[in-house]
Amino acid sequence: MVLVVVFALASIAAGRTLFSGDPVSGGGLLLPPGSLAAAWQAYLTGDAPWLGFAAAASVLGLGQPSWLTLLAVLMTPLFAALSALALLRWLGISTGGAVSIAAAWAGAAILLGLVTAGDITGMVLVVAVPWLVRSLLAVAHDDASGAERLRAPAVAAWWLLVVCVVWPAALLLATGGGIAWVVINRRRLVDVLFAVVPSWAFLGPWLPTLAVHPGRFLTGADPLAWPDFPPASWAMLAGRILPSGLPAWANVAFFAVLALVSLACLARLEGKLWLGVLIGVAAPLILGTVVSRVLVPVDGGSARILLSPWALAVVAALLLPVIFLAKEDALPRWGVPIALGAAAALALGVWGVIGFNGPVRPTPSVLPGYVGEVFTSTRDTRALLVDLSGGEVRWNVADARRPRWGTGESSLTGSFSEEFAGLAYSVASATVPENLADVLRSYGVSHVWVRGFDAEQRAALNNASGLVGSSADDESMVWSVGSLVSHAQLDMDGTLTPVSEGVIGPGGKGRTLVVAEPPDAAWSASVGGTALKRAENSDRLVFTVDEAEGALRLEPTPNYGRLVWHLACLAAIALFAAPTMGGATVARRGQE
């Protein structure tokens, strides 16, 4: 109860700056979808399976993904402490020792910056890994027979699935470990198969993408959303793996106490355990520092290999000597628990006082309200954003669907990223083409937002035909593209007419619908309930309309087959994890 109350109060205190009403995002955490339906749409039209878990978990936020995001960044340390506590109590460790170790585990999650830097994968791992470890230990100690023997591996399969959907490398590690276990003990073949194969099956629809971009195995969720933070250095020894916004001295103090406690407990253990613990600390520490300097290609861009799993492995290795002593009831009664509790209190106190001073914070839109209204209207347009305030050209493309959960799995700028880059740099250099408005219309761009521009750069846009500028705030301006701009245009004998009201009027054969998407984009269209067929085109997505008329429905194509497959995999895991019909009850004939 003390653990829950202290962590809950610290979470509320730290989150005082997040209650402004604006959605929370930053670092590796993109903006949440605007509704539960939009969250499911992101999963159905995306590729990464973690989006399905995020959409389902949005129910915990009363159907609001933005509330789920807020709960996640506030409550992750508490949930991490409770999951670690459940593991430690299952191991038979006394309450005092278990609480101090669990609090230290959660404190490390805070100072590593998992919540304040928006590390979605790190937040999931710090909560789910203790449950995964407990389920794997249950498999190792399970001596049941018959159908009951499959329950423990099925539970392990569930927690492995939770981990590997956010960090696919965990599946590779689990598979390698399972193969080694079978080589040592062939009787464990069934256990390993039932624990590992469901995750491979669940990730099956995603495997072609992972095969094309194998670097994605080593990154976390939405890898392209991360800013290019400097790679890890010797500061990793103090847990400075992410720009958490928390003071460096707190990291130094916390991890110094953790290291000293680990050494003190290690001195009480047998010599053989020294080597294992030292390897457990040194291997992920060195490996994580090295791999953090490696950029891997991901669909449409590149990202650094995720560092938080390796950092959490270091923390776990430091806590292992404490756990070994506590399990043998040989833990010093006061010294170690007080030291770990003080370190955890330091992490909670610093977090509670400073709060969210890192990348994660409320994110009000920089775009005026009328731009957002055009995004969500039947015109479904885009905006090109160019920022020079930091001394370099930074640009992005925003619309009703991005940037949102899952868009960091591929190029954040979406369609025509190279073309948009060229437009952004031409705008920033004040060398805009004469037909800029026409080019923007062809890409469905209705507005251009700029910040940090000087008088010459603004004049270049003011002189461009078909653009009308107005101030957005003291530092930025918005240029609106003249005439109606729409995501789709009706082409009749070379004459393009924007579909601004979402309705196709009557007409004859030869009409096509030109969509501001690449020709291979996974989109579908229907008019009046009749599906349109794709037409051949080299640079745009085109559908044949001919004489069809009625309401236009144009959207990314949902993959319902993948949904059915995922539900079938989850149902299979639940079936094997459920108790058998008879349980431990047997017939007792001839007994009174």
XYZ file of C-alpha atoms in Angstrom:
592
model
C 0.000 0.000 0.000
C 2.861 2.381 0.777
C 4.443 1.575 -2.577
C 1.206 2.282 -4.451
C 0.443 5.493 -2.589
C 3.958 6.941 -2.923
C 4.237 6.164 -6.621
C 0.720 7.426 -7.338
C 1.372 10.726 -5.544
C 4.690 11.177 -7.353
C 2.988 10.485 -10.690
C 0.286 13.070 -10.034
C 2.860 15.645 -8.918
C 5.076 15.012 -11.958
C 2.116 15.199 -14.320
C 0.854 18.564 -13.141
C 2.121 20.189 -16.359
C 0.341 17.670 -18.575
C -3.221 18.536 -17.586
C -3.635 21.450 -19.995
C -6.070 19.583 -22.231
C -3.709 19.346 -25.206
C -2.616 15.844 -26.287
C 0.721 14.637 -24.933
C 3.556 13.756 -27.300
C 7.280 14.251 -27.842
C 10.489 12.309 -28.304
C 9.513 8.899 -29.625
C 5.849 9.369 -28.698
C 3.758 10.647 -31.587
C 0.388 12.320 -31.188
C -2.431 9.875 -30.407
C -5.296 9.416 -32.874
C -8.263 11.647 -32.285
C -10.697 8.843 -31.425
C -10.962 5.129 -30.721
C -12.197 4.568 -34.276
C -9.151 6.407 -35.618
C -6.893 4.236 -33.443
C -8.400 1.073 -34.934
C -8.160 2.599 -38.394
C -4.434 3.182 -37.812
C -4.049 -0.503 -36.944
C -6.136 -1.762 -39.873
C -4.324 0.391 -42.421
C -0.876 0.198 -40.844
C 1.647 -2.608 -40.796
C 3.066 -2.829 -37.264
C 1.009 -5.134 -34.978
C 1.650 -3.038 -31.865
C -0.971 -0.624 -33.175
C -3.645 -3.235 -32.492
C -2.542 -3.489 -28.856
C -2.529 0.310 -28.604
C -6.044 0.532 -30.041
C -7.329 -2.162 -27.670
C -5.622 -0.503 -24.704
C -7.335 2.793 -25.585
C -10.442 1.321 -23.982
C -8.618 1.848 -20.665
C -8.635 5.539 -21.523
C -12.436 5.427 -21.794
C -12.122 5.160 -25.553
C -9.844 8.201 -25.815
C -6.310 7.420 -27.078
C -5.111 10.768 -25.727
C -6.153 9.756 -22.206
C -4.392 6.413 -22.630
C -1.201 8.254 -23.558
C -1.519 10.433 -20.464
C -2.135 7.412 -18.225
C 0.824 5.581 -19.763
C 3.413 8.292 -19.123
C 2.074 8.894 -15.600
C 1.441 5.344 -14.415
C 4.253 3.360 -16.057
C 6.575 3.662 -13.007
C 3.797 2.426 -10.699
C 2.921 -0.482 -13.001
C 6.622 -1.329 -13.334
C 6.971 -1.448 -9.553
C 3.888 -3.646 -9.178
C 4.971 -6.081 -11.900
C 8.431 -6.403 -10.345
C 6.841 -6.831 -6.908
C 4.628 -9.632 -8.233
C 7.686 -11.455 -9.586
C 9.684 -11.028 -6.383
C 6.856 -12.174 -4.119
C 6.337 -15.201 -6.408
C 10.000 -16.019 -5.845
C 9.315 -16.056 -2.110
C 11.160 -12.863 -1.217
C 9.952 -11.117 1.920
C 7.807 -8.011 1.602
C 10.436 -5.486 2.719
C 13.122 -6.715 0.329
C 10.671 -7.151 -2.530
C 9.287 -3.634 -2.164
C 12.745 -2.026 -2.089
C 13.938 -3.944 -5.168
C 10.705 -3.235 -7.074
C 10.922 0.464 -6.221
C 14.511 0.586 -7.470
C 13.484 -1.080 -10.736
C 10.758 1.514 -11.281
C 13.066 4.350 -10.214
C 15.533 3.293 -12.886
C 12.756 3.521 -15.475
C 12.191 7.143 -14.447
C 15.824 8.237 -14.542
C 16.543 6.368 -17.768
C 13.990 8.732 -19.305
C 11.568 6.108 -20.556
C 8.470 8.156 -19.681
C 9.741 11.727 -20.009
C 11.376 11.028 -23.394
C 8.399 9.097 -24.794
C 10.043 5.689 -25.229
C 6.951 3.560 -25.928
C 8.958 0.361 -26.196
C 10.863 1.035 -22.987
C 7.621 1.714 -21.109
C 6.157 -1.604 -22.259
C 9.344 -3.539 -21.501
C 9.782 -2.229 -17.962
C 6.258 -3.430 -17.111
C 6.030 -6.621 -19.170
C 9.511 -8.118 -18.728
C 9.018 -9.075 -15.032
C 5.833 -10.922 -16.031
C 7.683 -12.599 -18.898
C 10.465 -13.705 -16.537
C 7.934 -15.055 -14.063
C 6.129 -17.015 -16.805
C 9.400 -18.469 -18.127
C 10.424 -19.561 -14.635
C 6.986 -21.136 -14.245
C 7.617 -23.135 -17.439
C 11.002 -24.302 -16.137
C 9.499 -25.486 -12.833
C 6.260 -26.897 -14.230
C 5.881 -30.662 -13.771
C 2.252 -30.980 -14.866
C 1.212 -33.578 -17.403
C -1.340 -33.813 -20.168
C -3.114 -30.682 -21.334
C -2.242 -28.872 -18.094
C 1.386 -28.915 -19.220
C 0.545 -26.422 -21.974
C -0.806 -23.728 -19.663
C 2.524 -22.322 -18.477
C 4.046 -22.152 -21.996
C 0.878 -20.463 -23.265
C 1.122 -17.790 -20.552
C 4.780 -17.309 -21.481
C 3.705 -17.039 -25.134
C 1.352 -14.176 -24.236
C 4.011 -12.131 -22.429
C 6.579 -12.829 -25.120
C 4.063 -11.600 -27.660
C 3.516 -8.365 -25.710
C 7.268 -7.786 -25.627
C 8.099 -8.712 -29.214
C 5.388 -6.581 -30.855
C 7.190 -3.489 -29.544
C 10.731 -4.912 -29.773
C 10.977 -7.677 -32.395
C 14.556 -8.508 -31.368
C 13.088 -10.161 -28.256
C 11.608 -12.872 -30.480
C 15.014 -13.601 -31.990
C 16.575 -13.799 -28.518
C 13.764 -16.024 -27.236
C 14.039 -18.319 -30.240
C 17.789 -18.652 -29.803
C 17.381 -19.316 -26.090
C 14.654 -21.864 -26.751
C 16.809 -23.748 -29.248
C 19.676 -23.863 -26.747
C 17.306 -25.175 -24.055
C 16.042 -27.944 -26.336
C 19.621 -28.958 -27.175
C 20.335 -29.290 -23.454
C 17.027 -30.959 -22.596
C 15.001 -32.431 -25.471
C 12.018 -32.988 -23.198
C 11.450 -29.224 -23.351
C 10.704 -29.200 -27.091
C 6.932 -28.937 -26.593
C 7.342 -26.164 -24.011
C 9.562 -24.136 -26.323
C 7.285 -24.609 -29.320
C 4.174 -23.493 -27.451
C 6.012 -20.504 -25.953
C 7.711 -19.214 -29.104
C 5.731 -20.295 -32.180
C 2.597 -18.195 -31.377
C 4.652 -14.993 -31.566
C 6.124 -15.999 -34.926
C 2.615 -16.766 -36.142
C 1.220 -13.478 -34.832
C 4.020 -11.484 -36.457
C 3.621 -13.470 -39.693
C 1.898 -10.687 -41.700
C 4.657 -8.280 -40.577
C 7.591 -10.562 -41.404
C 7.879 -9.519 -45.097
C 8.407 -5.922 -43.973
C 10.949 -7.016 -41.362
C 12.734 -9.083 -43.997
C 13.032 -6.075 -46.312
C 14.083 -3.788 -43.437
C 15.819 -6.088 -40.911
C 17.053 -3.094 -38.937
C 13.491 -2.736 -37.672
C 14.114 -5.798 -35.467
C 16.466 -3.678 -33.351
C 14.400 -0.504 -33.096
C 11.341 0.306 -31.040
C 7.844 1.436 -31.939
C 7.640 4.337 -34.407
C 11.433 4.428 -34.940
C 11.365 7.313 -37.425
C 9.539 9.521 -34.934
C 12.680 9.839 -32.792
C 14.712 13.045 -33.162
C 18.368 12.366 -33.893
C 19.569 12.321 -30.293
C 23.354 12.015 -29.826
C 24.486 8.394 -29.456
C 25.312 6.973 -26.061
C 28.728 7.595 -24.557
C 30.295 7.063 -21.150
C 27.311 8.972 -19.795
C 25.435 5.699 -20.173
C 27.238 4.559 -17.016
C 25.057 7.105 -15.249
C 21.934 6.095 -17.143
C 21.909 9.095 -19.488
C 20.543 7.222 -22.490
C 17.780 9.712 -23.349
C 17.204 13.459 -22.803
C 14.908 12.926 -19.842
C 14.856 16.537 -18.651
C 15.914 15.317 -15.191
C 19.218 16.491 -13.633
C 22.354 14.469 -14.318
C 23.336 14.443 -10.640
C 20.204 12.421 -9.838
C 21.285 9.751 -12.338
C 24.808 9.698 -10.918
C 23.564 9.364 -7.353
C 20.950 6.721 -8.148
C 23.153 4.429 -10.201
C 26.097 4.887 -7.837
C 23.937 3.602 -4.969
C 22.637 0.782 -7.144
C 26.182 -0.257 -8.128
C 27.468 -0.114 -4.540
C 24.540 -2.173 -3.243
C 25.086 -4.700 -6.025
C 28.785 -5.024 -5.195
C 28.072 -5.373 -1.487
C 25.586 -8.180 -2.150
C 27.842 -9.784 -4.732
C 30.616 -10.040 -2.133
C 28.358 -12.283 -0.049
C 27.713 -14.723 -2.898
C 29.733 -17.633 -4.164
C 32.571 -16.938 -6.586
C 30.882 -18.575 -9.572
C 28.075 -16.035 -9.507
C 30.545 -13.162 -9.832
C 31.336 -13.980 -13.431
C 27.691 -14.332 -14.418
C 26.695 -10.996 -12.861
C 29.705 -9.172 -14.312
C 28.924 -10.522 -17.784
C 25.264 -9.590 -17.282
C 26.285 -5.999 -16.556
C 29.182 -5.560 -18.958
C 27.745 -7.276 -22.048
C 24.583 -5.155 -22.489
C 26.455 -2.037 -21.316
C 29.161 -2.367 -23.971
C 26.813 -3.713 -26.636
C 24.257 -0.979 -26.037
C 26.876 1.771 -26.203
C 28.241 0.394 -29.467
C 24.934 -0.250 -31.222
C 23.535 3.148 -30.259
C 25.988 4.622 -32.763
C 24.598 2.482 -35.581
C 21.954 3.808 -37.944
C 19.735 1.176 -39.535
C 17.463 1.724 -42.544
C 13.748 1.652 -41.868
C 11.022 2.065 -44.462
C 11.570 5.556 -45.859
C 14.356 6.641 -43.514
C 16.912 5.586 -40.921
C 16.915 5.307 -37.128
C 19.294 4.478 -34.304
C 19.141 1.057 -32.707
C 17.003 1.198 -29.549
C 19.095 1.505 -26.390
C 16.523 1.138 -23.604
C 16.318 -2.721 -23.667
C 20.063 -2.937 -23.112
C 19.934 -0.331 -20.341
C 17.147 -2.236 -18.588
C 19.235 -5.415 -18.901
C 22.066 -3.627 -17.063
C 19.678 -2.574 -14.280
C 18.340 -6.123 -13.984
C 21.891 -7.511 -13.770
C 22.767 -5.018 -11.006
C 19.711 -6.116 -9.034
C 20.398 -9.849 -9.460
C 22.817 -10.167 -6.490
C 20.250 -8.462 -4.279
C 17.549 -10.854 -5.501
C 19.790 -13.908 -4.909
C 20.461 -12.869 -1.305
C 16.838 -11.932 -0.683
C 15.641 -15.284 -1.995
C 17.957 -17.071 0.428
C 16.731 -14.770 3.203
C 20.330 -13.593 3.621
C 19.729 -9.958 2.749
C 20.963 -7.504 5.423
C 17.872 -6.506 7.312
C 18.239 -2.735 7.087
C 21.190 -1.590 4.969
C 20.244 -2.812 1.496
C 16.475 -2.141 1.647
C 17.082 1.354 3.048
C 19.702 2.135 0.374
C 17.484 0.942 -2.466
C 14.458 2.678 -0.975
C 16.423 5.929 -0.668
C 17.559 5.673 -4.300
C 13.987 5.065 -5.441
C 12.775 7.967 -3.279
C 15.389 10.185 -4.923
C 14.133 9.237 -8.392
C 10.508 9.800 -7.392
C 11.275 13.079 -5.642
C 13.225 14.540 -8.550
C 10.532 13.429 -10.987
C 7.754 14.814 -8.788
C 9.448 18.213 -8.369
C 10.726 18.729 -11.913
C 7.951 16.871 -13.717
C 7.949 16.494 -17.474
C 10.755 18.797 -18.507
C 11.962 16.577 -21.355
C 10.598 15.961 -24.851
C 7.189 14.700 -23.636
C 4.800 17.544 -22.951
C 1.390 18.870 -24.040
C 1.520 19.597 -27.749
C -0.837 22.302 -28.978
C -1.051 22.532 -32.752
C 1.026 25.260 -34.374
C -1.493 25.415 -37.202
C -4.495 27.759 -37.006
C -7.858 26.130 -36.420
C -9.111 26.761 -39.944
C -6.271 24.637 -41.346
C -7.299 21.692 -39.183
C -10.902 22.109 -40.301
C -9.817 21.721 -43.923
C -7.810 18.605 -42.974
C -10.856 16.898 -41.514
C -13.300 18.075 -44.179
C -14.184 16.115 -47.288
C -11.301 17.907 -49.037
C -8.794 15.931 -46.883
C -5.831 18.166 -47.718
C -2.257 18.450 -46.441
C -0.057 21.213 -45.071
C 3.655 21.664 -45.750
C 5.505 22.906 -42.660
C 8.947 24.538 -42.947
C 10.856 25.757 -39.864
C 14.106 27.741 -39.922
C 14.007 28.977 -36.331
C 16.710 26.525 -35.231
C 19.200 27.653 -37.861
C 18.596 24.671 -40.153
C 15.827 23.594 -42.490
C 13.317 21.382 -40.693
C 10.186 20.357 -42.490
C 7.225 18.046 -42.216
C 3.893 17.264 -43.832
C 0.718 17.097 -41.764
C -2.783 15.950 -42.568
C -5.724 14.317 -40.804
C -3.813 11.041 -40.375
C -0.262 12.127 -39.604
C 1.733 12.551 -37.522
C -0.101 9.964 -35.424
C 0.634 6.564 -33.854
C 2.187 4.260 -36.414
C 3.214 6.878 -38.963
C 6.774 6.653 -37.600
C 6.968 3.094 -38.933
C 7.613 4.568 -42.384
C 8.483 8.006 -43.711
C 6.774 10.546 -41.456
C 6.149 12.763 -44.463
C 4.123 10.043 -46.135
C 3.635 10.135 -49.878
C 6.081 11.934 -52.160
C 8.662 12.547 -49.439
C 11.411 13.405 -51.954
C 9.147 15.816 -53.781
C 8.101 17.486 -50.532
C 11.752 17.787 -49.487
C 12.513 19.595 -52.734
C 9.587 21.972 -52.191
C 10.615 22.642 -48.585
C 14.180 23.521 -49.506
C 13.095 25.690 -52.412
C 10.755 27.614 -50.105
C 13.499 27.968 -47.483
C 15.978 29.255 -50.074
C 13.518 31.812 -51.491
C 13.726 30.202 -54.952
C 10.141 29.064 -55.347
C 9.018 27.898 -58.797
C 6.611 30.084 -60.743
C 3.968 27.361 -60.729
C 4.308 26.645 -56.990
C 0.545 26.842 -56.363
C -0.171 24.334 -59.141
C 2.487 21.959 -57.819
C 1.075 22.184 -54.296
C -2.446 21.480 -55.585
C -1.223 18.364 -57.383
C 0.087 17.010 -54.072
C -3.080 17.930 -52.165
C -1.332 20.709 -50.200
C -3.728 23.486 -49.232
C -1.493 25.428 -46.815
C 2.187 26.225 -46.297
C 3.225 27.053 -42.709
C 6.608 28.704 -42.123
C 8.546 29.893 -39.080
C 11.878 31.699 -38.768
C 11.731 33.211 -42.262
C 13.320 36.584 -43.021
C 11.842 39.337 -45.185
C 13.346 37.979 -48.426
C 11.958 34.499 -47.892
C 8.507 35.825 -47.027
C 8.587 38.097 -50.096
C 9.316 35.106 -52.330
C 6.138 33.408 -51.131
C 4.130 36.629 -51.312
C 5.172 37.040 -54.951
C 4.208 33.468 -55.850
C 1.023 33.387 -57.888
C -1.956 31.704 -56.229
C -0.740 31.997 -52.613
C -2.283 34.249 -49.957
C -0.352 34.790 -46.710
C -1.524 35.655 -43.215
C 0.046 35.653 -39.743
C -0.484 32.539 -37.617
C 1.229 34.011 -34.525
C 4.153 36.305 -33.684
C 6.696 33.865 -35.125
C 4.955 32.059 -37.973
C 2.845 32.628 -41.063
C 0.503 30.529 -43.178
C 0.087 30.798 -46.933
C -3.176 29.389 -48.307
C -3.223 27.955 -51.801
C -5.797 29.743 -53.931
C -8.790 27.964 -55.478
C -10.132 24.795 -53.953
C -7.572 22.148 -53.086
C -8.693 18.571 -52.594
C -7.051 15.204 -52.026
C -8.896 13.926 -55.108
C -9.650 15.553 -58.446
C -12.021 14.479 -61.206
C -10.308 14.313 -64.594
C -12.428 14.711 -67.716
C -10.476 15.067 -70.976
C -7.533 16.658 -69.145
C -9.630 19.114 -67.139
C -9.128 18.610 -63.386
C -11.963 19.517 -61.006
C -11.405 19.271 -57.233
C -13.830 16.941 -55.468
C -14.437 19.364 -52.623
C -17.850 18.211 -51.380
C -17.156 14.462 -51.415
C -19.728 13.872 -54.163
C -19.266 12.829 -57.795
C -21.925 14.304 -60.073
C -23.412 12.676 -63.181
C -21.224 12.352 -66.249
C -20.168 10.172 -69.147
C -17.459 7.633 -69.822
C -13.791 8.522 -69.765
C -13.830 10.167 -66.354
C -11.117 9.249 -63.857
C -10.384 10.141 -60.255
C -6.838 11.408 -59.666
C -5.708 11.015 -56.044
C -2.701 12.789 -54.535
C -1.018 9.474 -53.662
C 1.623 7.339 -55.398
C 0.242 4.872 -57.957
C 1.005 1.871 -55.720
C -0.617 3.335 -52.594
C -2.902 0.962 -50.672
C -6.056 3.048 -51.051
C -9.538 2.111 -52.182
C -12.355 4.244 -53.582
C -16.063 3.852 -54.148
C -18.747 6.097 -55.605
C -22.350 5.624 -54.562
C -21.379 2.335 -52.908
C -19.765 0.947 -56.093
C -16.067 0.129 -55.827
C -13.858 1.839 -58.396
C -11.171 0.018 -60.317
C -7.628 1.284 -60.539
C -6.401 2.758 -63.780
C -2.842 2.653 -65.102
C -0.800 5.734 -64.273
C 2.866 6.507 -63.756
C 2.915 9.191 -61.081
C -0.478 9.300 -59.342
C -3.098 6.925 -57.995
C -5.972 6.926 -60.498
C -9.384 5.236 -60.396
C -11.812 4.787 -63.276
C -15.107 6.622 -62.605
C -16.875 6.679 -65.976
C -20.639 7.108 -65.386
C -20.613 6.399 -61.623
C -22.138 9.077 -59.439
C -22.881 9.615 -55.766
C -20.992 10.002 -52.505
C -17.244 9.425 -52.785
C -15.565 7.189 -50.199
C -11.785 7.385 -50.425
C -9.587 5.897 -47.701
C -6.570 3.695 -47.003
C -7.523 0.074 -47.552
C -8.151 -1.715 -44.215
C -6.630 -5.173 -43.822
C -9.394 -7.182 -42.157
C -7.677 -10.467 -42.983
C -4.785 -9.562 -40.708
C -7.246 -8.663 -37.944
C -8.875 -12.095 -38.211
C -5.468 -13.783 -38.145
C -4.372 -11.861 -35.050
C -7.619 -12.646 -33.257
C -7.200 -16.327 -34.121
C -3.655 -16.330 -32.694
C -4.810 -14.643 -29.489
C -7.730 -17.065 -29.170
C -5.353 -20.007 -29.505
C -3.100 -18.640 -26.767
C -6.103 -18.061 -24.496
C -7.389 -21.564 -25.184
C -4.132 -23.251 -24.187
C -3.643 -20.934 -21.190
C -7.117 -21.713 -19.802
C -7.485 -24.399 -17.105
C -8.448 -27.844 -18.386
C -11.968 -29.096 -17.762
C -11.095 -31.506 -14.994
C -8.293 -29.592 -13.381
C -6.731 -31.577 -10.562
C -9.970 -33.382 -9.745
C -9.908 -37.155 -10.300
C -12.416 -39.903 -9.677
C -12.159 -41.512 -6.248
C -13.943 -44.807 -6.677
C -14.048 -47.061 -3.622
C -13.174 -44.238 -1.207
C -15.377 -42.902 1.509
